[in-house]
Structures are given as C-alpha cells and as structure tokens.
mmCIF file of C-alpha atoms in Angstrom:
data_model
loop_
_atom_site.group_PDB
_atom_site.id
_atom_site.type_symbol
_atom_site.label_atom_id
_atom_site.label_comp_id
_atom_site.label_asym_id
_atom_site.label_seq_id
_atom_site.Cartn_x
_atom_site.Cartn_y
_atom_site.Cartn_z
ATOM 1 C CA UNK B 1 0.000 0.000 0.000
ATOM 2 C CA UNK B 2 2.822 2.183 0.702
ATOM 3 C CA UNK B 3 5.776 3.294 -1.068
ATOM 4 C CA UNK B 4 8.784 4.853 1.329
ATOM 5 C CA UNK B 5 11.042 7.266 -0.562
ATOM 6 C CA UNK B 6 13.875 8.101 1.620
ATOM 7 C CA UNK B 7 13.648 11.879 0.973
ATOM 8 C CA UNK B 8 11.279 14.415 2.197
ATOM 9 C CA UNK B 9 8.699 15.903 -0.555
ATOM 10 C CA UNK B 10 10.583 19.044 -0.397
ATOM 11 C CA UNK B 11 14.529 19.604 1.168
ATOM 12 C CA UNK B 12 13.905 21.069 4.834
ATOM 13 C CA UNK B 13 17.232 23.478 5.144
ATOM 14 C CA UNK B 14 17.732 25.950 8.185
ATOM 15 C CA UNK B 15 20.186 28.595 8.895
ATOM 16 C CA UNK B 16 20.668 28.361 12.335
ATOM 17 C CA UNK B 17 19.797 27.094 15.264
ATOM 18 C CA UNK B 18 16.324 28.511 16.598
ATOM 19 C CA UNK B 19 14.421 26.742 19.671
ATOM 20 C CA UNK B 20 11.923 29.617 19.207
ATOM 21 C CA UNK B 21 11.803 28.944 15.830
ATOM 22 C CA UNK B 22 11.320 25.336 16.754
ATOM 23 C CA UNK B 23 8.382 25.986 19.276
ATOM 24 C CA UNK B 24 6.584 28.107 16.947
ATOM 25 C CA UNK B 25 6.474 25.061 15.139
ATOM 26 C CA UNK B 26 5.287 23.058 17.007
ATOM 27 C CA UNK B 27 1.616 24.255 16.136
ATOM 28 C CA UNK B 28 1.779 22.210 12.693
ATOM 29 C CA UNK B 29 2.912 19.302 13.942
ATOM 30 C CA UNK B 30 0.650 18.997 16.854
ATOM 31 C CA UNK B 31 -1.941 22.004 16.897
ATOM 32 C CA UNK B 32 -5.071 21.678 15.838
ATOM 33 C CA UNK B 33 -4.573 23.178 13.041
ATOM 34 C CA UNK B 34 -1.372 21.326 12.055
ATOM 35 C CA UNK B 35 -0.404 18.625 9.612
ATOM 36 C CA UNK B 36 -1.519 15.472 11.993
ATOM 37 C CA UNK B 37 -4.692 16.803 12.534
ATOM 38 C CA UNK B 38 -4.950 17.572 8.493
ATOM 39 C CA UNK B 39 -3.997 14.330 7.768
ATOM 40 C CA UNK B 40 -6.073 11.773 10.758
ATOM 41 C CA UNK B 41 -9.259 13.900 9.464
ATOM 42 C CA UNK B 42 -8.870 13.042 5.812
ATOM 43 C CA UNK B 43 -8.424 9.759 6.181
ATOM 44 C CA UNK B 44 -11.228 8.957 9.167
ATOM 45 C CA UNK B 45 -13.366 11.146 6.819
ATOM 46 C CA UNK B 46 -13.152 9.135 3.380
ATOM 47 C CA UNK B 47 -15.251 6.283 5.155
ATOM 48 C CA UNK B 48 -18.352 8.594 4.759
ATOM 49 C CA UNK B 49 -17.436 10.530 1.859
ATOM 50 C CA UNK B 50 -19.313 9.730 -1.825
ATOM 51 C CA UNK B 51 -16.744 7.213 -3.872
ATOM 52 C CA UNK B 52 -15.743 10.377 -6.516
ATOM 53 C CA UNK B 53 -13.834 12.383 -4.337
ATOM 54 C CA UNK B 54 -12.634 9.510 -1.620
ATOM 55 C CA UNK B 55 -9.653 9.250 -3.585
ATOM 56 C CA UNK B 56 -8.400 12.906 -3.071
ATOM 57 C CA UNK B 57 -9.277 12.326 0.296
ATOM 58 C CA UNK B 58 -6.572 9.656 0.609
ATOM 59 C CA UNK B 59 -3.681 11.525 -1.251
ATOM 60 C CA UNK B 60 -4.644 14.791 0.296
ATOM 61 C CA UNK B 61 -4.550 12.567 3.862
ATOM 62 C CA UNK B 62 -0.989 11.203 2.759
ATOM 63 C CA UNK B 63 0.609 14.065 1.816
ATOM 64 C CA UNK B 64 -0.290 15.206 5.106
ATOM 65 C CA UNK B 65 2.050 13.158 6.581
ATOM 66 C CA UNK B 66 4.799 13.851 4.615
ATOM 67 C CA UNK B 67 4.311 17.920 5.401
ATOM 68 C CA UNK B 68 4.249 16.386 9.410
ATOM 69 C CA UNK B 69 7.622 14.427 8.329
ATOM 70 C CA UNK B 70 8.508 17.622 6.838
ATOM 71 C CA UNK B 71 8.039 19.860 10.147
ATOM 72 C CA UNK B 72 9.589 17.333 12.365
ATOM 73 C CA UNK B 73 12.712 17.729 10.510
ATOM 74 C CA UNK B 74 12.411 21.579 10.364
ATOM 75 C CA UNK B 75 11.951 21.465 14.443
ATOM 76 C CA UNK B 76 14.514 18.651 14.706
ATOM 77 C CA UNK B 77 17.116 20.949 13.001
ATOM 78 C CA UNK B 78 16.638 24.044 14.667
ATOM 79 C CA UNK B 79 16.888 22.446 18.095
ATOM 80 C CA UNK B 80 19.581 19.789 17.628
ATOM 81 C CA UNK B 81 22.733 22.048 18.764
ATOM 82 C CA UNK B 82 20.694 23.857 21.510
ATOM 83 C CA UNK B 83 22.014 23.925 25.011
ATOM 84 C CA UNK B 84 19.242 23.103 27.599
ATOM 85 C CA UNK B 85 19.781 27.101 28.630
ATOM 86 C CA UNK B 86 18.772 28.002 25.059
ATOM 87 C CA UNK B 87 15.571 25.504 25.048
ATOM 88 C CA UNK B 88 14.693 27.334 28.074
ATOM 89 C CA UNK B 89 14.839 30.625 26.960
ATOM 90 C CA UNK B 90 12.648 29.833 23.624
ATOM 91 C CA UNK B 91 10.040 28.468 26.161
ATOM 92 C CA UNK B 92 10.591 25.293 25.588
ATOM 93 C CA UNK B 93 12.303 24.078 29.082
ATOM 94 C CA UNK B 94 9.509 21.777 30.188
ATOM 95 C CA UNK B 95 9.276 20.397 26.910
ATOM 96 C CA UNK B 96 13.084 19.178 27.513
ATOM 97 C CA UNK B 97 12.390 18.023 31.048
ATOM 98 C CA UNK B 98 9.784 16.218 30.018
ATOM 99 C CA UNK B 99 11.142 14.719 26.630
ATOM 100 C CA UNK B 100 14.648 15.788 25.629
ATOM 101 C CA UNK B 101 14.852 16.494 22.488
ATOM 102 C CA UNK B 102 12.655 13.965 20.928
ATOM 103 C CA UNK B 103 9.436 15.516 19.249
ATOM 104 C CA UNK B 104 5.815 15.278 21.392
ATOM 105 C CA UNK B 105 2.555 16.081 19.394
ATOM 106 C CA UNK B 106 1.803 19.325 21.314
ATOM 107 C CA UNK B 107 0.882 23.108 19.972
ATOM 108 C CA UNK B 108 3.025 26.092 20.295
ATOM 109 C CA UNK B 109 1.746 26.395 24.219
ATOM 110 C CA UNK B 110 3.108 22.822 24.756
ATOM 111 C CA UNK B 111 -1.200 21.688 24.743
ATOM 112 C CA UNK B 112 -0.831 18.228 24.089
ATOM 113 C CA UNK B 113 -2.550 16.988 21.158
ATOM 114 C CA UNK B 114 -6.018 15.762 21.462
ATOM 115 C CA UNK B 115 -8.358 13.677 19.006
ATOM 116 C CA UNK B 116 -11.094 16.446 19.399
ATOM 117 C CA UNK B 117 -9.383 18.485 16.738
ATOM 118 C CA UNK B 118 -10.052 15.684 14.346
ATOM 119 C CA UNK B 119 -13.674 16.713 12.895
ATOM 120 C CA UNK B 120 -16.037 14.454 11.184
ATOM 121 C CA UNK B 121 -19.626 15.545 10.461
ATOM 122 C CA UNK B 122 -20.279 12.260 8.751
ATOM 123 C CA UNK B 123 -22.337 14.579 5.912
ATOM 124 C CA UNK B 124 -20.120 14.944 2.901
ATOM 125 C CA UNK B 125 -20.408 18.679 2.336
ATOM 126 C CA UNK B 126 -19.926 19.531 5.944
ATOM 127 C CA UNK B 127 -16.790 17.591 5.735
ATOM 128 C CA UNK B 128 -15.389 19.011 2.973
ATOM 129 C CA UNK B 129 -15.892 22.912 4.407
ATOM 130 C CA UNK B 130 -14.386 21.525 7.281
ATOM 131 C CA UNK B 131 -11.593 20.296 5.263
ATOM 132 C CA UNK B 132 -11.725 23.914 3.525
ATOM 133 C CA UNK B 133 -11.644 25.403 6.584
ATOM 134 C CA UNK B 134 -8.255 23.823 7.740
ATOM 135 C CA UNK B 135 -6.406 24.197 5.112
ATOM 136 C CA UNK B 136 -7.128 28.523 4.776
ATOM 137 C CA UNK B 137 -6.222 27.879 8.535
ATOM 138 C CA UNK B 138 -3.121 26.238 8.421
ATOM 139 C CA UNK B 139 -1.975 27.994 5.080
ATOM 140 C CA UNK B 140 -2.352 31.556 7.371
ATOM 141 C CA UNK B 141 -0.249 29.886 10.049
ATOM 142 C CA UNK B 142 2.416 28.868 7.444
ATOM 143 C CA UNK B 143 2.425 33.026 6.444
ATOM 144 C CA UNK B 144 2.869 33.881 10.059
ATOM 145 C CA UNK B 145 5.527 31.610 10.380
ATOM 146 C CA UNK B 146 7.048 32.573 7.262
ATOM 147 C CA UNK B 147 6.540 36.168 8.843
ATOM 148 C CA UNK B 148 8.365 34.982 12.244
ATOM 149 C CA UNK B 149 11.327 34.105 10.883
ATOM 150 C CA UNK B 150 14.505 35.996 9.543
ATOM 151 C CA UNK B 151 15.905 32.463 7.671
ATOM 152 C CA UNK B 152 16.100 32.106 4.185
ATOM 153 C CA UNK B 153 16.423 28.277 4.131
ATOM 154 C CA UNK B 154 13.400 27.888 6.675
ATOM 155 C CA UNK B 155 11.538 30.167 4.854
ATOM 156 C CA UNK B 156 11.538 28.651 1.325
ATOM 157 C CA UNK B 157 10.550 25.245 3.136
ATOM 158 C CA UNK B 158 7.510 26.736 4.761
ATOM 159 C CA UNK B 159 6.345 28.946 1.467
ATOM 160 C CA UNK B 160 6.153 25.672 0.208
ATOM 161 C CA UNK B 161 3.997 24.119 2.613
ATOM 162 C CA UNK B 162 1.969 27.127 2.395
ATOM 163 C CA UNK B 163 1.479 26.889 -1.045
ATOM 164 C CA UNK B 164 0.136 23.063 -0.797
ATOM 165 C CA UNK B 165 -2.231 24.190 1.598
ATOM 166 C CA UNK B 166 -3.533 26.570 -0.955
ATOM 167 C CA UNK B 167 -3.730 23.823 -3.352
ATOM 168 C CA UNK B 168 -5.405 21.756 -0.803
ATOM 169 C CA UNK B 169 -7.806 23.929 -0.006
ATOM 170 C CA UNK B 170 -8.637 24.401 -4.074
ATOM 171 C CA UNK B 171 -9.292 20.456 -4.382
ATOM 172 C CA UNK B 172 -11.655 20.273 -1.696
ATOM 173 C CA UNK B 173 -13.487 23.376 -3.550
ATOM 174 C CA UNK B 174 -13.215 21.244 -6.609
ATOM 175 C CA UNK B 175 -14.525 18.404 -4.647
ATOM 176 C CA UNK B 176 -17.536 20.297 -3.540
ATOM 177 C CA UNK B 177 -18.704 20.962 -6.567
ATOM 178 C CA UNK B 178 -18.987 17.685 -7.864
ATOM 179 C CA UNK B 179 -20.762 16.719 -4.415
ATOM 180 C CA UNK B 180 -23.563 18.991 -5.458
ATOM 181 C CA UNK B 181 -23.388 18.270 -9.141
ATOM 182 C CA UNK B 182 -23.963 14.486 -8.089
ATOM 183 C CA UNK B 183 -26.942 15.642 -5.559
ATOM 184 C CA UNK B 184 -28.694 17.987 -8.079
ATOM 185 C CA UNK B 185 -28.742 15.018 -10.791
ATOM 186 C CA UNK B 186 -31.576 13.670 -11.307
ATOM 187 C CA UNK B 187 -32.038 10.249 -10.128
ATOM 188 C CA UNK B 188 -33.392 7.303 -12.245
ATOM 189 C CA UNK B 189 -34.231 3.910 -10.833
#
C-alpha cells in the first residue's frame, strides 16, 4: 500500500539554530490546526465521503504526513545544537524536562494533542468545508511563520507548505462541486 522514498517531498534546510523557531512550530505538527490533525481527518473522513472524491481524500490525507515528516525535521534541526539554557529561553524548558529532544505532538503552548481536533460531520459537504476550513487555517499559520522568521532556508521550506495548503484547499473546492453536481442530478431507478 505504501511506497517509502527516503527523501522528504521538499529539502527542509535551516540557517541556524532557533528553539523559538522550533516551538513556533510546534503548532503544525501537533496544533489543531497542524499537519496530523490535516492528515487523521482526511483519512477517518473518506469512510463517509461519496466514492468520486474519496480518492483525493486519501492523497490529500498522505501528503499530510509527509508535510508532518517535513516539520519534524524543520523542528529537529533548529533544536539539535541547543544547550538546555537556550531551550529554556525559547520556552521550551519543560518540553526538555519532560522529553529531551525527541518531538511530542503538542501546539506552540506545549497543549498536548487531542483527538477532538479531528472533525467528522459524517455529511459529505460539511466535511469538505471543514476540510476547507483547515487548510485557509493552516496555510495563514504557514504566512505567520514565514513572517516569524529571519531564515532564508526555513523560509523557502515553509512557502512551500503554504502553497500546498492553498492547493489543498482548491481540491476540496473542486470536490464540492462535484458533491452537489452528483446531488442535483436527477435520479433514475
């Protein structure tokens, strides 16, 4: 079902090292907004969704998880040379205490994440705003990221991600359509 390319979907670079950076970050890998969230939502929602549009559902959900894979590398990079005195400057001291340096699904605040930012409506067009929704969400955290930082590498890597979320967000339109195209037909049986 899977095929693992050993490379991310786009090269993560960073400048420098940045816990604050890093923490800031933190909201798209485990915010309720972020990539996980994105990505457990398509796929739980494709089990209720009409059979046209289940399939962007699944590579929309998928990608999702390589923009996660994506962030983890951006936070692992900006934190891997940090002292523990820098970690606790950027905020991010009981996140060390707690875990080191590996990565915890938690927002910016260091809110752990939570299964009730996974929607599912169960109706098809609901869903999809929902999905909508998210991804003009997470595309205006990727700007005020992008907006955060003084990087160049980081940067380029989150204009990216940014940019898939706009063309995320212009599928699901697509796929709304063709939900009410297929409702408005009439039916003959």
């Amino acid at each position: 079902m899977w095929v693992y390319e050993k490379k991310l979907q786009y090269p993560v670079r960073v400048s420098k090292c940045d816990p604050r950076m890093a923490r800031y970050l933190a909201e798209q890998y485990g915010g309720a907004d972020g990539e996980l969230a994105a990505a457990l939502r398509y796929l739980n929602q494709r089990y209720t969704i009409p059979s046209k549009v289940i399939g962007l559902l699944t590579d929309i959900g998928t990608e999702e998880f390589a923009h996660l894979e994506m962030i983890a590398t951006m936070i692992y990079k900006l934190t891997k040379d940090a002292t523990p005195q820098q970690l606790e400057a950027a905020g991010l001291g009981p996140h060390y205490v707690s875990h080191d340096s590996a990565l915890f699904y938690n927002n910016a605040s260091g809110v752990p994440f939570t299964a009730a930012y996974i929607q599912a409506k169960g109706d098809p067009l609901a869903d999809l705003y929902e999905d909508i929704a998210a991804e003009e969400k997470a595309r205006a955290t990727y700007q005020w990221l992008i907006d955060m930082t003084d990087d160049v590498d980081l940067q380029d890597s989150l204009k990216f991600l940014r940019e898939r979320e706009i063309v995320h967000a212009l599928r699901f339109k697509e796929a709304v359509e063709i939900i009410k195209e297929d409702r408005d037909q009439k039916k003959v049986y």
